[in-house]
Amino acid sequence: MHDLPPQDAPPAIASERLNAAVPTLAALPNVVLVGYPVDGRTRRAVREQMNARRPESNGQRHDARTMWRYATRWRNGPDGTCLPATAEVTVSITVTMPDLQDPGRFRREDREAWQRNIVGLEHHEANHARIANLGAEQMQLAMRAASSCEDMQAAVDQISAEVAAASEEYDRRTQHGATEGARF
């Protein structure tokens, strides 16, 4: 759940309904929320659509996914060598979540179950986004503290690997959000 794959067409931005359903996630810095549409009158019908449409990452499919990409830049000195103190890191985070098209078609208990699931997914994916944002901060600090271009690149590689490992460990500990209420 780290690097974003190259895309020929921009992803569909989440609907206002999905943005309203996950306000904490939608408000996080550097996050773009993308929805995949699901619909149905029953939990089973919606679950079947989610299973068919949910995003894939590393050969596995989950109801939601957080992907990120770090971009680094710095200035060079008059002699052409990099100036680590000028390093800047930005992160672009894309969170893909199910977007229930017509929640009004559900019975009350199904709507409540959907809401619990969305709250669990929001919490889980927001934590992935926080891990990625924190990684960008740590990467910039490490790059600026580096003594050479090679040390800067080593910091980028090390922190990228640490962020990926932290995200994977978080998924393992939470069973991809199931222990946080992301179950439907």
mmCIF file with all atom_site columns, C-alpha atoms in Angstrom:
data_model
loop_
_atom_site.group_PDB
_atom_site.id
_atom_site.type_symbol
_atom_site.label_atom_id
_atom_site.label_alt_id
_atom_site.label_comp_id
_atom_site.label_asym_id
_atom_site.label_entity_id
_atom_site.label_seq_id
_atom_site.pdbx_PDB_ins_code
_atom_site.Cartn_x
_atom_site.Cartn_y
_atom_site.Cartn_z
_atom_site.occupancy
_atom_site.B_iso_or_equiv
_atom_site.pdbx_formal_charge
_atom_site.auth_seq_id
_atom_site.auth_comp_id
_atom_site.auth_asym_id
_atom_site.auth_atom_id
_atom_site.pdbx_PDB_model_num
ATOM 1   C CA . MET A 1 1   ? 0.000   0.000  0.000   1.00 0.00 ? 1   MET A CA 1
ATOM 2   C CA . HIS A 1 2   ? 2.692   2.399  -0.853  1.00 0.00 ? 2   HIS A CA 1
ATOM 3   C CA . ASP A 1 3   ? 3.500   3.634  -4.350  1.00 0.00 ? 3   ASP A CA 1
ATOM 4   C CA . LEU A 1 4   ? 0.596   4.641  -6.518  1.00 0.00 ? 4   LEU A CA 1
ATOM 5   C CA . PRO A 1 5   ? 0.474   2.787  -9.822  1.00 0.00 ? 5   PRO A CA 1
ATOM 6   C CA . PRO A 1 6   ? 0.718   4.897  -12.969 1.00 0.00 ? 6   PRO A CA 1
ATOM 7   C CA . GLN A 1 7   ? -2.692  5.773  -14.304 1.00 0.00 ? 7   GLN A CA 1
ATOM 8   C CA . ASP A 1 8   ? -3.810  6.662  -17.813 1.00 0.00 ? 8   ASP A CA 1
ATOM 9   C CA . ALA A 1 9   ? -6.975  8.366  -16.609 1.00 0.00 ? 9   ALA A CA 1
ATOM 10  C CA . PRO A 1 10  ? -7.541  10.189 -13.340 1.00 0.00 ? 10  PRO A CA 1
ATOM 11  C CA . PRO A 1 11  ? -9.507  8.234  -10.729 1.00 0.00 ? 11  PRO A CA 1
ATOM 12  C CA . ALA A 1 12  ? -13.117 9.089  -9.990  1.00 0.00 ? 12  ALA A CA 1
ATOM 13  C CA . ILE A 1 13  ? -13.223 11.531 -7.109  1.00 0.00 ? 13  ILE A CA 1
ATOM 14  C CA . ALA A 1 14  ? -15.529 10.509 -4.304  1.00 0.00 ? 14  ALA A CA 1
ATOM 15  C CA . SER A 1 15  ? -19.105 11.666 -4.321  1.00 0.00 ? 15  SER A CA 1
ATOM 16  C CA . GLU A 1 16  ? -20.311 14.333 -1.917  1.00 0.00 ? 16  GLU A CA 1
ATOM 17  C CA . ARG A 1 17  ? -22.172 11.537 -0.138  1.00 0.00 ? 17  ARG A CA 1
ATOM 18  C CA . LEU A 1 18  ? -18.928 9.607  0.507   1.00 0.00 ? 18  LEU A CA 1
ATOM 19  C CA . ASN A 1 19  ? -17.043 12.761 1.509   1.00 0.00 ? 19  ASN A CA 1
ATOM 20  C CA . ALA A 1 20  ? -19.810 13.515 4.016   1.00 0.00 ? 20  ALA A CA 1
ATOM 21  C CA . ALA A 1 21  ? -19.753 9.913  5.298   1.00 0.00 ? 21  ALA A CA 1
ATOM 22  C CA . VAL A 1 22  ? -16.026 10.063 6.102   1.00 0.00 ? 22  VAL A CA 1
ATOM 23  C CA . PRO A 1 23  ? -15.355 13.696 7.086   1.00 0.00 ? 23  PRO A CA 1
ATOM 24  C CA . THR A 1 24  ? -12.247 12.981 9.177   1.00 0.00 ? 24  THR A CA 1
ATOM 25  C CA . LEU A 1 25  ? -10.612 11.099 6.338   1.00 0.00 ? 25  LEU A CA 1
ATOM 26  C CA . ALA A 1 26  ? -11.669 13.617 3.695   1.00 0.00 ? 26  ALA A CA 1
ATOM 27  C CA . ALA A 1 27  ? -10.163 16.454 5.762   1.00 0.00 ? 27  ALA A CA 1
ATOM 28  C CA . LEU A 1 28  ? -6.706  14.901 6.251   1.00 0.00 ? 28  LEU A CA 1
ATOM 29  C CA . PRO A 1 29  ? -3.856  16.696 4.495   1.00 0.00 ? 29  PRO A CA 1
ATOM 30  C CA . ASN A 1 30  ? -2.588  15.340 1.164   1.00 0.00 ? 30  ASN A CA 1
ATOM 31  C CA . VAL A 1 31  ? -5.539  12.927 0.821   1.00 0.00 ? 31  VAL A CA 1
ATOM 32  C CA . VAL A 1 32  ? -7.674  12.452 -2.274  1.00 0.00 ? 32  VAL A CA 1
ATOM 33  C CA . LEU A 1 33  ? -10.723 10.288 -1.646  1.00 0.00 ? 33  LEU A CA 1
ATOM 34  C CA . VAL A 1 34  ? -11.849 7.991  -4.458  1.00 0.00 ? 34  VAL A CA 1
ATOM 35  C CA . GLY A 1 35  ? -15.074 6.015  -4.374  1.00 0.00 ? 35  GLY A CA 1
ATOM 36  C CA . TYR A 1 36  ? -16.084 2.842  -6.163  1.00 0.00 ? 36  TYR A CA 1
ATOM 37  C CA . PRO A 1 37  ? -19.856 2.603  -6.559  1.00 0.00 ? 37  PRO A CA 1
ATOM 38  C CA . VAL A 1 38  ? -21.846 -0.140 -4.860  1.00 0.00 ? 38  VAL A CA 1
ATOM 39  C CA . ASP A 1 39  ? -25.607 -0.504 -4.673  1.00 0.00 ? 39  ASP A CA 1
ATOM 40  C CA . GLY A 1 40  ? -28.285 -2.949 -3.698  1.00 0.00 ? 40  GLY A CA 1
ATOM 41  C CA . ARG A 1 41  ? -31.316 -3.500 -1.508  1.00 0.00 ? 41  ARG A CA 1
ATOM 42  C CA . THR A 1 42  ? -29.680 -6.073 0.765   1.00 0.00 ? 42  THR A CA 1
ATOM 43  C CA . ARG A 1 43  ? -26.371 -6.475 2.569   1.00 0.00 ? 43  ARG A CA 1
ATOM 44  C CA . ARG A 1 44  ? -25.672 -9.504 0.444   1.00 0.00 ? 44  ARG A CA 1
ATOM 45  C CA . ALA A 1 45  ? -26.182 -7.636 -2.838  1.00 0.00 ? 45  ALA A CA 1
ATOM 46  C CA . VAL A 1 46  ? -23.919 -4.798 -1.706  1.00 0.00 ? 46  VAL A CA 1
ATOM 47  C CA . ARG A 1 47  ? -21.325 -7.261 -0.378  1.00 0.00 ? 47  ARG A CA 1
ATOM 48  C CA . GLU A 1 48  ? -21.265 -9.033 -3.756  1.00 0.00 ? 48  GLU A CA 1
ATOM 49  C CA . GLN A 1 49  ? -20.654 -5.724 -5.548  1.00 0.00 ? 49  GLN A CA 1
ATOM 50  C CA . MET A 1 50  ? -17.950 -4.785 -3.067  1.00 0.00 ? 50  MET A CA 1
ATOM 51  C CA . ASN A 1 51  ? -16.248 -8.132 -3.602  1.00 0.00 ? 51  ASN A CA 1
ATOM 52  C CA . ALA A 1 52  ? -16.312 -7.596 -7.363  1.00 0.00 ? 52  ALA A CA 1
ATOM 53  C CA . ARG A 1 53  ? -15.230 -3.937 -7.341  1.00 0.00 ? 53  ARG A CA 1
ATOM 54  C CA . ARG A 1 54  ? -12.966 -3.491 -4.352  1.00 0.00 ? 54  ARG A CA 1
ATOM 55  C CA . PRO A 1 55  ? -9.386  -2.439 -5.051  1.00 0.00 ? 55  PRO A CA 1
ATOM 56  C CA . GLU A 1 56  ? -6.465  -4.789 -5.358  1.00 0.00 ? 56  GLU A CA 1
ATOM 57  C CA . SER A 1 57  ? -3.085  -4.249 -3.778  1.00 0.00 ? 57  SER A CA 1
ATOM 58  C CA . ASN A 1 58  ? -0.177  -6.682 -3.816  1.00 0.00 ? 58  ASN A CA 1
ATOM 59  C CA . GLY A 1 59  ? -2.423  -9.415 -5.192  1.00 0.00 ? 59  GLY A CA 1
ATOM 60  C CA . GLN A 1 60  ? -5.001  -9.057 -2.421  1.00 0.00 ? 60  GLN A CA 1
ATOM 61  C CA . ARG A 1 61  ? -8.376  -7.360 -2.491  1.00 0.00 ? 61  ARG A CA 1
ATOM 62  C CA . HIS A 1 62  ? -9.712  -5.329 0.415   1.00 0.00 ? 62  HIS A CA 1
ATOM 63  C CA . ASP A 1 63  ? -12.787 -3.134 0.860   1.00 0.00 ? 63  ASP A CA 1
ATOM 64  C CA . ALA A 1 64  ? -10.633 0.001  1.022   1.00 0.00 ? 64  ALA A CA 1
ATOM 65  C CA . ARG A 1 65  ? -7.068  0.909  0.146   1.00 0.00 ? 65  ARG A CA 1
ATOM 66  C CA . THR A 1 66  ? -4.642  3.706  0.920   1.00 0.00 ? 66  THR A CA 1
ATOM 67  C CA . MET A 1 67  ? -1.795  4.308  -1.508  1.00 0.00 ? 67  MET A CA 1
ATOM 68  C CA . TRP A 1 68  ? 0.844   7.017  -1.376  1.00 0.00 ? 68  TRP A CA 1
ATOM 69  C CA . ARG A 1 69  ? 3.713   8.429  -3.367  1.00 0.00 ? 69  ARG A CA 1
ATOM 70  C CA . TYR A 1 70  ? 6.549   10.572 -2.050  1.00 0.00 ? 70  TYR A CA 1
ATOM 71  C CA . ALA A 1 71  ? 8.159   13.230 -4.226  1.00 0.00 ? 71  ALA A CA 1
ATOM 72  C CA . THR A 1 72  ? 11.488  14.744 -3.244  1.00 0.00 ? 72  THR A CA 1
ATOM 73  C CA . ARG A 1 73  ? 13.379  17.761 -4.482  1.00 0.00 ? 73  ARG A CA 1
ATOM 74  C CA . TRP A 1 74  ? 16.317  19.925 -3.469  1.00 0.00 ? 74  TRP A CA 1
ATOM 75  C CA . ARG A 1 75  ? 18.555  22.628 -4.832  1.00 0.00 ? 75  ARG A CA 1
ATOM 76  C CA . ASN A 1 76  ? 22.072  22.148 -6.096  1.00 0.00 ? 76  ASN A CA 1
ATOM 77  C CA . GLY A 1 77  ? 25.010  24.321 -5.150  1.00 0.00 ? 77  GLY A CA 1
ATOM 78  C CA . PRO A 1 78  ? 27.157  26.245 -7.642  1.00 0.00 ? 78  PRO A CA 1
ATOM 79  C CA . ASP A 1 79  ? 29.376  23.199 -8.087  1.00 0.00 ? 79  ASP A CA 1
ATOM 80  C CA . GLY A 1 80  ? 26.356  21.069 -9.030  1.00 0.00 ? 80  GLY A CA 1
ATOM 81  C CA . THR A 1 81  ? 26.261  18.985 -5.865  1.00 0.00 ? 81  THR A CA 1
ATOM 82  C CA . CYS A 1 82  ? 23.042  18.651 -3.938  1.00 0.00 ? 82  CYS A CA 1
ATOM 83  C CA . LEU A 1 83  ? 22.287  20.799 -0.913  1.00 0.00 ? 83  LEU A CA 1
ATOM 84  C CA . PRO A 1 84  ? 20.611  18.479 1.625   1.00 0.00 ? 84  PRO A CA 1
ATOM 85  C CA . ALA A 1 85  ? 19.465  21.399 3.775   1.00 0.00 ? 85  ALA A CA 1
ATOM 86  C CA . THR A 1 86  ? 17.133  22.449 0.934   1.00 0.00 ? 86  THR A CA 1
ATOM 87  C CA . ALA A 1 87  ? 15.387  19.072 0.645   1.00 0.00 ? 87  ALA A CA 1
ATOM 88  C CA . GLU A 1 88  ? 11.600  19.068 0.470   1.00 0.00 ? 88  GLU A CA 1
ATOM 89  C CA . VAL A 1 89  ? 9.257   16.092 0.541   1.00 0.00 ? 89  VAL A CA 1
ATOM 90  C CA . THR A 1 90  ? 5.644   16.029 -0.546  1.00 0.00 ? 90  THR A CA 1
ATOM 91  C CA . VAL A 1 91  ? 3.262   13.117 -0.343  1.00 0.00 ? 91  VAL A CA 1
ATOM 92  C CA . SER A 1 92  ? 0.186   12.335 -2.423  1.00 0.00 ? 92  SER A CA 1
ATOM 93  C CA . ILE A 1 93  ? -2.243  9.942  -0.750  1.00 0.00 ? 93  ILE A CA 1
ATOM 94  C CA . THR A 1 94  ? -5.179  8.266  -2.488  1.00 0.00 ? 94  THR A CA 1
ATOM 95  C CA . VAL A 1 95  ? -7.787  6.464  -0.410  1.00 0.00 ? 95  VAL A CA 1
ATOM 96  C CA . THR A 1 96  ? -10.247 4.243  -2.266  1.00 0.00 ? 96  THR A CA 1
ATOM 97  C CA . MET A 1 97  ? -13.458 3.300  -0.455  1.00 0.00 ? 97  MET A CA 1
ATOM 98  C CA . PRO A 1 98  ? -16.891 1.868  -1.288  1.00 0.00 ? 98  PRO A CA 1
ATOM 99  C CA . ASP A 1 99  ? -19.481 4.504  -2.141  1.00 0.00 ? 99  ASP A CA 1
ATOM 100 C CA . LEU A 1 100 ? -23.013 3.243  -1.404  1.00 0.00 ? 100 LEU A CA 1
ATOM 101 C CA . GLN A 1 101 ? -25.170 4.851  -4.081  1.00 0.00 ? 101 GLN A CA 1
ATOM 102 C CA . ASP A 1 102 ? -28.559 4.757  -2.382  1.00 0.00 ? 102 ASP A CA 1
ATOM 103 C CA . PRO A 1 103 ? -28.419 4.019  1.346   1.00 0.00 ? 103 PRO A CA 1
ATOM 104 C CA . GLY A 1 104 ? -32.145 4.795  1.538   1.00 0.00 ? 104 GLY A CA 1
ATOM 105 C CA . ARG A 1 105 ? -32.867 1.470  -0.162  1.00 0.00 ? 105 ARG A CA 1
ATOM 106 C CA . PHE A 1 106 ? -31.584 -0.400 2.895   1.00 0.00 ? 106 PHE A CA 1
ATOM 107 C CA . ARG A 1 107 ? -33.645 -1.441 5.884   1.00 0.00 ? 107 ARG A CA 1
ATOM 108 C CA . ARG A 1 108 ? -32.771 0.465  9.044   1.00 0.00 ? 108 ARG A CA 1
ATOM 109 C CA . GLU A 1 109 ? -30.608 -2.321 10.531  1.00 0.00 ? 109 GLU A CA 1
ATOM 110 C CA . ASP A 1 110 ? -28.726 -2.686 7.230   1.00 0.00 ? 110 ASP A CA 1
ATOM 111 C CA . ARG A 1 111 ? -28.088 1.080  7.103   1.00 0.00 ? 111 ARG A CA 1
ATOM 112 C CA . GLU A 1 112 ? -26.770 0.907  10.677  1.00 0.00 ? 112 GLU A CA 1
ATOM 113 C CA . ALA A 1 113 ? -24.464 -1.990 9.764   1.00 0.00 ? 113 ALA A CA 1
ATOM 114 C CA . TRP A 1 114 ? -23.248 -0.039 6.721   1.00 0.00 ? 114 TRP A CA 1
ATOM 115 C CA . GLN A 1 115 ? -22.581 3.023  8.866   1.00 0.00 ? 115 GLN A CA 1
ATOM 116 C CA . ARG A 1 116 ? -20.567 0.999  11.397  1.00 0.00 ? 116 ARG A CA 1
ATOM 117 C CA . ASN A 1 117 ? -18.533 -0.453 8.532   1.00 0.00 ? 117 ASN A CA 1
ATOM 118 C CA . ILE A 1 118 ? -17.855 2.959  6.968   1.00 0.00 ? 118 ILE A CA 1
ATOM 119 C CA . VAL A 1 119 ? -16.808 4.405  10.325  1.00 0.00 ? 119 VAL A CA 1
ATOM 120 C CA . GLY A 1 120 ? -14.423 1.458  10.800  1.00 0.00 ? 120 GLY A CA 1
ATOM 121 C CA . LEU A 1 121 ? -13.022 1.841  7.275   1.00 0.00 ? 121 LEU A CA 1
ATOM 122 C CA . GLU A 1 122 ? -12.620 5.590  7.767   1.00 0.00 ? 122 GLU A CA 1
ATOM 123 C CA . HIS A 1 123 ? -10.708 5.102  11.008  1.00 0.00 ? 123 HIS A CA 1
ATOM 124 C CA . HIS A 1 124 ? -8.491  2.415  9.494   1.00 0.00 ? 124 HIS A CA 1
ATOM 125 C CA . GLU A 1 125 ? -7.659  4.224  6.256   1.00 0.00 ? 125 GLU A CA 1
ATOM 126 C CA . ALA A 1 126 ? -7.137  7.526  8.089   1.00 0.00 ? 126 ALA A CA 1
ATOM 127 C CA . ASN A 1 127 ? -4.463  5.826  10.158  1.00 0.00 ? 127 ASN A CA 1
ATOM 128 C CA . HIS A 1 128 ? -2.746  4.600  6.983   1.00 0.00 ? 128 HIS A CA 1
ATOM 129 C CA . ALA A 1 129 ? -2.830  8.194  5.695   1.00 0.00 ? 129 ALA A CA 1
ATOM 130 C CA . ARG A 1 130 ? -1.378  9.426  8.993   1.00 0.00 ? 130 ARG A CA 1
ATOM 131 C CA . ILE A 1 131 ? 1.453   6.889  8.702   1.00 0.00 ? 131 ILE A CA 1
ATOM 132 C CA . ALA A 1 132 ? 2.215   8.139  5.170   1.00 0.00 ? 132 ALA A CA 1
ATOM 133 C CA . ASN A 1 133 ? 2.078   11.812 6.238   1.00 0.00 ? 133 ASN A CA 1
ATOM 134 C CA . LEU A 1 134 ? 4.361   11.146 9.199   1.00 0.00 ? 134 LEU A CA 1
ATOM 135 C CA . GLY A 1 135 ? 6.743   9.340  6.852   1.00 0.00 ? 135 GLY A CA 1
ATOM 136 C CA . ALA A 1 136 ? 6.968   12.448 4.672   1.00 0.00 ? 136 ALA A CA 1
ATOM 137 C CA . GLU A 1 137 ? 7.869   14.564 7.703   1.00 0.00 ? 137 GLU A CA 1
ATOM 138 C CA . GLN A 1 138 ? 10.499  12.079 8.857   1.00 0.00 ? 138 GLN A CA 1
ATOM 139 C CA . MET A 1 139 ? 11.909  11.756 5.354   1.00 0.00 ? 139 MET A CA 1
ATOM 140 C CA . GLN A 1 140 ? 12.331  15.509 4.986   1.00 0.00 ? 140 GLN A CA 1
ATOM 141 C CA . LEU A 1 141 ? 14.081  15.781 8.360   1.00 0.00 ? 141 LEU A CA 1
ATOM 142 C CA . ALA A 1 142 ? 16.429  12.911 7.509   1.00 0.00 ? 142 ALA A CA 1
ATOM 143 C CA . MET A 1 143 ? 17.199  14.302 4.065   1.00 0.00 ? 143 MET A CA 1
ATOM 144 C CA . ARG A 1 144 ? 18.003  17.736 5.490   1.00 0.00 ? 144 ARG A CA 1
ATOM 145 C CA . ALA A 1 145 ? 20.305  16.151 8.075   1.00 0.00 ? 145 ALA A CA 1
ATOM 146 C CA . ALA A 1 146 ? 22.186  14.148 5.426   1.00 0.00 ? 146 ALA A CA 1
ATOM 147 C CA . SER A 1 147 ? 25.796  14.995 4.627   1.00 0.00 ? 147 SER A CA 1
ATOM 148 C CA . SER A 1 148 ? 25.729  13.955 0.959   1.00 0.00 ? 148 SER A CA 1
ATOM 149 C CA . CYS A 1 149 ? 23.464  13.142 -1.975  1.00 0.00 ? 149 CYS A CA 1
ATOM 150 C CA . GLU A 1 150 ? 24.059  9.459  -1.334  1.00 0.00 ? 150 GLU A CA 1
ATOM 151 C CA . ASP A 1 151 ? 23.027  9.830  2.301   1.00 0.00 ? 151 ASP A CA 1
ATOM 152 C CA . MET A 1 152 ? 19.867  11.662 1.223   1.00 0.00 ? 152 MET A CA 1
ATOM 153 C CA . GLN A 1 153 ? 18.912  8.808  -1.114  1.00 0.00 ? 153 GLN A CA 1
ATOM 154 C CA . ALA A 1 154 ? 19.688  6.271  1.600   1.00 0.00 ? 154 ALA A CA 1
ATOM 155 C CA . ALA A 1 155 ? 17.341  8.170  3.958   1.00 0.00 ? 155 ALA A CA 1
ATOM 156 C CA . VAL A 1 156 ? 14.585  8.168  1.326   1.00 0.00 ? 156 VAL A CA 1
ATOM 157 C CA . ASP A 1 157 ? 14.969  4.436  0.764   1.00 0.00 ? 157 ASP A CA 1
ATOM 158 C CA . GLN A 1 158 ? 15.134  3.615  4.483   1.00 0.00 ? 158 GLN A CA 1
ATOM 159 C CA . ILE A 1 159 ? 12.136  5.710  5.495   1.00 0.00 ? 159 ILE A CA 1
ATOM 160 C CA . SER A 1 160 ? 10.074  4.490  2.534   1.00 0.00 ? 160 SER A CA 1
ATOM 161 C CA . ALA A 1 161 ? 10.748  0.920  3.655   1.00 0.00 ? 161 ALA A CA 1
ATOM 162 C CA . GLU A 1 162 ? 9.946   1.773  7.297   1.00 0.00 ? 162 GLU A CA 1
ATOM 163 C CA . VAL A 1 163 ? 6.651   3.421  6.339   1.00 0.00 ? 163 VAL A CA 1
ATOM 164 C CA . ALA A 1 164 ? 5.655   0.420  4.208   1.00 0.00 ? 164 ALA A CA 1
ATOM 165 C CA . ALA A 1 165 ? 6.553   -1.933 7.059   1.00 0.00 ? 165 ALA A CA 1
ATOM 166 C CA . ALA A 1 166 ? 4.589   0.158  9.598   1.00 0.00 ? 166 ALA A CA 1
ATOM 167 C CA . SER A 1 167 ? 1.547   0.138  7.343   1.00 0.00 ? 167 SER A CA 1
ATOM 168 C CA . GLU A 1 168 ? 1.785   -3.611 6.804   1.00 0.00 ? 168 GLU A CA 1
ATOM 169 C CA . GLU A 1 169 ? 2.166   -4.203 10.548  1.00 0.00 ? 169 GLU A CA 1
ATOM 170 C CA . TYR A 1 170 ? -0.863  -2.012 11.223  1.00 0.00 ? 170 TYR A CA 1
ATOM 171 C CA . ASP A 1 171 ? -2.897  -4.107 8.756   1.00 0.00 ? 171 ASP A CA 1
ATOM 172 C CA . ARG A 1 172 ? -1.677  -7.309 10.385  1.00 0.00 ? 172 ARG A CA 1
ATOM 173 C CA . ARG A 1 173 ? -2.534  -6.087 13.901  1.00 0.00 ? 173 ARG A CA 1
ATOM 174 C CA . THR A 1 174 ? -6.003  -4.857 12.911  1.00 0.00 ? 174 THR A CA 1
ATOM 175 C CA . GLN A 1 175 ? -6.779  -7.600 10.387  1.00 0.00 ? 175 GLN A CA 1
ATOM 176 C CA . HIS A 1 176 ? -7.110  -4.882 7.732   1.00 0.00 ? 176 HIS A CA 1
ATOM 177 C CA . GLY A 1 177 ? -9.466  -2.906 9.944   1.00 0.00 ? 177 GLY A CA 1
ATOM 178 C CA . ALA A 1 178 ? -11.746 -5.763 11.015  1.00 0.00 ? 178 ALA A CA 1
ATOM 179 C CA . THR A 1 179 ? -10.822 -5.262 14.682  1.00 0.00 ? 179 THR A CA 1
ATOM 180 C CA . GLU A 1 180 ? -11.732 -1.577 14.271  1.00 0.00 ? 180 GLU A CA 1
ATOM 181 C CA . GLY A 1 181 ? -15.254 -2.233 13.005  1.00 0.00 ? 181 GLY A CA 1
ATOM 182 C CA . ALA A 1 182 ? -14.580 -2.457 9.268   1.00 0.00 ? 182 ALA A CA 1
ATOM 183 C CA . ARG A 1 183 ? -16.850 -5.438 8.640   1.00 0.00 ? 183 ARG A CA 1
ATOM 184 C CA . PHE A 1 184 ? -19.824 -5.687 6.376   1.00 0.00 ? 184 PHE A CA 1
#
